[in-house]
C-alpha cells in the first residue's frame, strides 16, 4: 500500500531522523543532513569528527562495526595514533616486528603496512606461529646474533658434528645451524646421521 501523501501530486512529506530532513515536493527529492560529531569510517580507519555518515561513540565501536576485516586492535591503533605494542610477522625477513614507533629500536617496526595481518601478544607466539622455519626468530627480531639451540647438528662443511651455537663461543660450537639442519640431543645421535 502507498501513503496518500506519496501518490498525490504536490504533496509534501517531512521526516526527521538523526538530524536528517527529507522533503519531497512535486516529485522532486532533496536531502539535507545535519552533521554530528562522532567516530566514522574514513578509508581504512575511523576518524573522530563531524560527519553525515553513521557515527559511533568510540573508535572501537566504529572499527568493530565497519572495519571488521582487520584486527580490531590494529584498526583502533591506526585510528587513534596509539600503537598496540603487539607483534606481527614479516615473513620475507623471517622476523616478527612490534607495532610501536620504529625509532624506539628493535623489535619496533612501526605499524604494519598490510592491515590484514594477525597481531600477537608476544614476540615468541608470533615467531612460533608465523615464522616456524626460523629457530632464531626471537633473536633476529631483537637484533641479536642468533644463539642456536645448543643441540648437535652435522656441519657438512667439516663433515663433523658440532654444537648449534655461535662459532668460538664455547668448545664444540660450529656456528648457528640453518633452520633446515636436523638437530640432535646427543653427539652419538648426530654422528649416526653422518654414516
GROMACS .gro file of C-alpha atoms in nm:
model
  195
    1UNK     CA    1   0.000   0.000   0.000
    2UNK     CA    2   0.110   0.360  -0.054
    3UNK     CA    3   0.075   0.660   0.177
    4UNK     CA    4  -0.175   0.911   0.043
    5UNK     CA    5   0.087   1.183   0.051
    6UNK     CA    6   0.317   0.976  -0.172
    7UNK     CA    7   0.068   0.940  -0.456
    8UNK     CA    8  -0.082   1.290  -0.457
    9UNK     CA    9   0.088   1.540  -0.687
   10UNK     CA   10   0.225   1.834  -0.494
   11UNK     CA   11   0.208   1.664  -0.152
   12UNK     CA   12   0.494   1.733   0.089
   13UNK     CA   13   0.635   1.485   0.339
   14UNK     CA   14   0.893   1.576   0.601
   15UNK     CA   15   1.073   1.315   0.803
   16UNK     CA   16   1.343   1.383   1.059
   17UNK     CA   17   1.575   1.103   1.167
   18UNK     CA   18   1.902   1.170   1.348
   19UNK     CA   19   1.924   1.521   1.213
   20UNK     CA   20   1.830   1.431   0.853
   21UNK     CA   21   1.538   1.603   0.682
   22UNK     CA   22   1.395   1.476   0.355
   23UNK     CA   23   1.144   1.688   0.169
   24UNK     CA   24   0.954   1.577  -0.142
   25UNK     CA   25   0.766   1.836  -0.341
   26UNK     CA   26   0.607   1.778  -0.680
   27UNK     CA   27   0.809   1.461  -0.743
   28UNK     CA   28   1.145   1.624  -0.666
   29UNK     CA   29   1.354   1.494  -0.374
   30UNK     CA   30   1.616   1.694  -0.191
   31UNK     CA   31   1.803   1.574   0.115
   32UNK     CA   32   1.959   1.792   0.380
   33UNK     CA   33   2.156   1.616   0.650
   34UNK     CA   34   2.278   1.784   0.964
   35UNK     CA   35   2.630   1.696   1.073
   36UNK     CA   36   2.705   1.548   1.411
   37UNK     CA   37   3.028   1.459   1.591
   38UNK     CA   38   3.148   1.104   1.648
   39UNK     CA   39   3.367   0.829   1.502
   40UNK     CA   40   3.310   0.747   1.135
   41UNK     CA   41   3.484   0.546   0.861
   42UNK     CA   42   3.743   0.736   0.659
   43UNK     CA   43   3.919   0.496   0.420
   44UNK     CA   44   4.094   0.221   0.618
   45UNK     CA   45   4.046   0.386   0.957
   46UNK     CA   46   3.792   0.553   1.180
   47UNK     CA   47   3.813   0.927   1.234
   48UNK     CA   48   3.672   1.144   1.510
   49UNK     CA   49   3.493   1.446   1.374
   50UNK     CA   50   3.178   1.583   1.219
   51UNK     CA   51   3.011   1.379   0.950
   52UNK     CA   52   2.681   1.288   0.795
   53UNK     CA   53   2.789   0.921   0.794
   54UNK     CA   54   2.693   0.664   1.056
   55UNK     CA   55   2.860   0.777   1.378
   56UNK     CA   56   2.989   0.574   1.672
   57UNK     CA   57   3.074   0.673   2.026
   58UNK     CA   58   3.426   0.523   2.015
   59UNK     CA   59   3.696   0.414   1.772
   60UNK     CA   60   3.647   0.058   1.899
   61UNK     CA   61   3.276   0.059   1.812
   62UNK     CA   62   3.346   0.209   1.469
   63UNK     CA   63   3.619  -0.048   1.395
   64UNK     CA   64   3.409  -0.340   1.519
   65UNK     CA   65   3.105  -0.243   1.313
   66UNK     CA   66   3.261  -0.102   0.997
   67UNK     CA   67   3.616  -0.238   0.952
   68UNK     CA   68   3.589  -0.590   1.088
   69UNK     CA   69   3.812  -0.731   0.811
   70UNK     CA   70   4.116  -0.608   1.005
   71UNK     CA   71   4.222  -0.674   1.363
   72UNK     CA   72   4.018  -0.452   1.596
   73UNK     CA   73   4.334  -0.363   1.791
   74UNK     CA   74   4.513  -0.256   1.472
   75UNK     CA   75   4.214  -0.056   1.350
   76UNK     CA   76   4.187   0.131   1.680
   77UNK     CA   77   4.564   0.190   1.678
   78UNK     CA   78   4.563   0.337   1.329
   79UNK     CA   79   4.253   0.543   1.407
   80UNK     CA   80   4.383   0.690   1.734
   81UNK     CA   81   4.756   0.704   1.658
   82UNK     CA   82   4.837   0.496   1.967
   83UNK     CA   83   5.050   0.185   1.898
   84UNK     CA   84   4.919  -0.156   2.005
   85UNK     CA   85   5.264  -0.281   2.117
   86UNK     CA   86   5.157  -0.617   1.972
   87UNK     CA   87   5.362  -0.822   1.724
   88UNK     CA   88   5.318  -0.903   1.354
   89UNK     CA   89   5.517  -1.118   1.113
   90UNK     CA   90   5.750  -1.000   0.837
   91UNK     CA   91   5.781  -1.334   0.662
   92UNK     CA   92   6.021  -1.205   0.397
   93UNK     CA   93   6.277  -1.106   0.662
   94UNK     CA   94   6.188  -1.408   0.883
   95UNK     CA   95   6.131  -1.185   1.186
   96UNK     CA   96   5.844  -1.051   1.389
   97UNK     CA   97   5.810  -0.679   1.447
   98UNK     CA   98   5.636  -0.488   1.721
   99UNK     CA   99   5.370  -0.228   1.644
  100UNK     CA  100   5.549   0.064   1.807
  101UNK     CA  101   5.748   0.359   1.665
  102UNK     CA  102   6.038   0.225   1.456
  103UNK     CA  103   6.269   0.480   1.617
  104UNK     CA  104   6.231   0.302   1.953
  105UNK     CA  105   6.475   0.029   1.845
  106UNK     CA  106   6.415  -0.336   1.770
  107UNK     CA  107   6.181  -0.517   1.767
  108UNK     CA  108   5.974  -0.200   1.697
  109UNK     CA  109   5.888  -0.181   1.331
  110UNK     CA  110   5.611   0.077   1.317
  111UNK     CA  111   5.257  -0.008   1.213
  112UNK     CA  112   5.225  -0.291   0.963
  113UNK     CA  113   5.161  -0.183   0.604
  114UNK     CA  114   4.941  -0.491   0.547
  115UNK     CA  115   4.633  -0.415   0.754
  116UNK     CA  116   4.502  -0.772   0.728
  117UNK     CA  117   4.789  -0.917   0.934
  118UNK     CA  118   4.723  -1.104   1.257
  119UNK     CA  119   4.864  -0.943   1.572
  120UNK     CA  120   5.016  -1.147   1.857
  121UNK     CA  121   5.053  -1.059   2.223
  122UNK     CA  122   5.415  -1.180   2.246
  123UNK     CA  123   5.721  -1.199   2.024
  124UNK     CA  124   5.758  -1.571   2.096
  125UNK     CA  125   5.400  -1.653   1.992
  126UNK     CA  126   5.440  -1.453   1.670
  127UNK     CA  127   5.765  -1.635   1.586
  128UNK     CA  128   5.629  -1.980   1.670
  129UNK     CA  129   5.305  -1.929   1.478
  130UNK     CA  130   5.411  -1.727   1.173
  131UNK     CA  131   5.787  -1.794   1.131
  132UNK     CA  132   5.815  -2.162   1.239
  133UNK     CA  133   6.101  -2.236   0.995
  134UNK     CA  134   6.335  -1.988   1.167
  135UNK     CA  135   6.455  -2.115   1.506
  136UNK     CA  136   6.638  -1.787   1.570
  137UNK     CA  137   6.334  -1.569   1.500
  138UNK     CA  138   6.324  -1.417   1.851
  139UNK     CA  139   6.698  -1.336   1.848
  140UNK     CA  140   6.685  -1.193   1.495
  141UNK     CA  141   6.371  -0.991   1.574
  142UNK     CA  142   6.552  -0.832   1.869
  143UNK     CA  143   6.858  -0.757   1.653
  144UNK     CA  144   7.072  -1.008   1.843
  145UNK     CA  145   7.306  -1.262   1.694
  146UNK     CA  146   7.124  -1.595   1.687
  147UNK     CA  147   7.238  -1.812   1.978
  148UNK     CA  148   7.130  -2.150   1.842
  149UNK     CA  149   6.969  -2.438   2.028
  150UNK     CA  150   7.274  -2.589   2.195
  151UNK     CA  151   7.195  -2.922   2.025
  152UNK     CA  152   7.417  -3.113   1.785
  153UNK     CA  153   7.392  -3.094   1.407
  154UNK     CA  154   7.603  -3.210   1.115
  155UNK     CA  155   7.822  -2.923   0.994
  156UNK     CA  156   7.863  -3.052   0.638
  157UNK     CA  157   8.141  -2.800   0.565
  158UNK     CA  158   8.360  -3.003   0.802
  159UNK     CA  159   8.175  -3.335   0.775
  160UNK     CA  160   8.155  -3.346   1.156
  161UNK     CA  161   7.900  -3.294   1.431
  162UNK     CA  162   7.905  -2.959   1.604
  163UNK     CA  163   7.702  -2.775   1.865
  164UNK     CA  164   7.440  -2.533   1.737
  165UNK     CA  165   7.584  -2.212   1.886
  166UNK     CA  166   7.795  -1.919   1.761
  167UNK     CA  167   8.135  -2.042   1.643
  168UNK     CA  168   8.403  -1.980   1.903
  169UNK     CA  169   8.154  -1.900   2.181
  170UNK     CA  170   8.223  -2.233   2.354
  171UNK     CA  171   8.409  -2.558   2.288
  172UNK     CA  172   8.246  -2.759   2.011
  173UNK     CA  173   8.036  -2.474   1.871
  174UNK     CA  174   8.029  -2.492   1.494
  175UNK     CA  175   7.817  -2.189   1.425
  176UNK     CA  176   7.443  -2.146   1.438
  177UNK     CA  177   7.274  -2.419   1.237
  178UNK     CA  178   7.045  -2.338   0.950
  179UNK     CA  179   6.674  -2.393   1.002
  180UNK     CA  180   6.681  -2.696   0.770
  181UNK     CA  181   6.963  -2.872   0.961
  182UNK     CA  182   6.841  -3.164   1.172
  183UNK     CA  183   6.918  -3.112   1.542
  184UNK     CA  184   7.013  -3.398   1.774
  185UNK     CA  185   7.010  -3.417   2.154
  186UNK     CA  186   7.335  -3.616   2.173
  187UNK     CA  187   7.663  -3.626   1.982
  188UNK     CA  188   7.615  -4.002   1.924
  189UNK     CA  189   7.275  -3.946   1.757
  190UNK     CA  190   7.428  -3.676   1.540
  191UNK     CA  191   7.725  -3.896   1.439
  192UNK     CA  192   7.491  -4.178   1.338
  193UNK     CA  193   7.333  -3.934   1.088
  194UNK     CA  194   7.670  -3.895   0.911
  195UNK     CA  195   7.721  -4.264   0.840
   0.00000   0.00000   0.00000
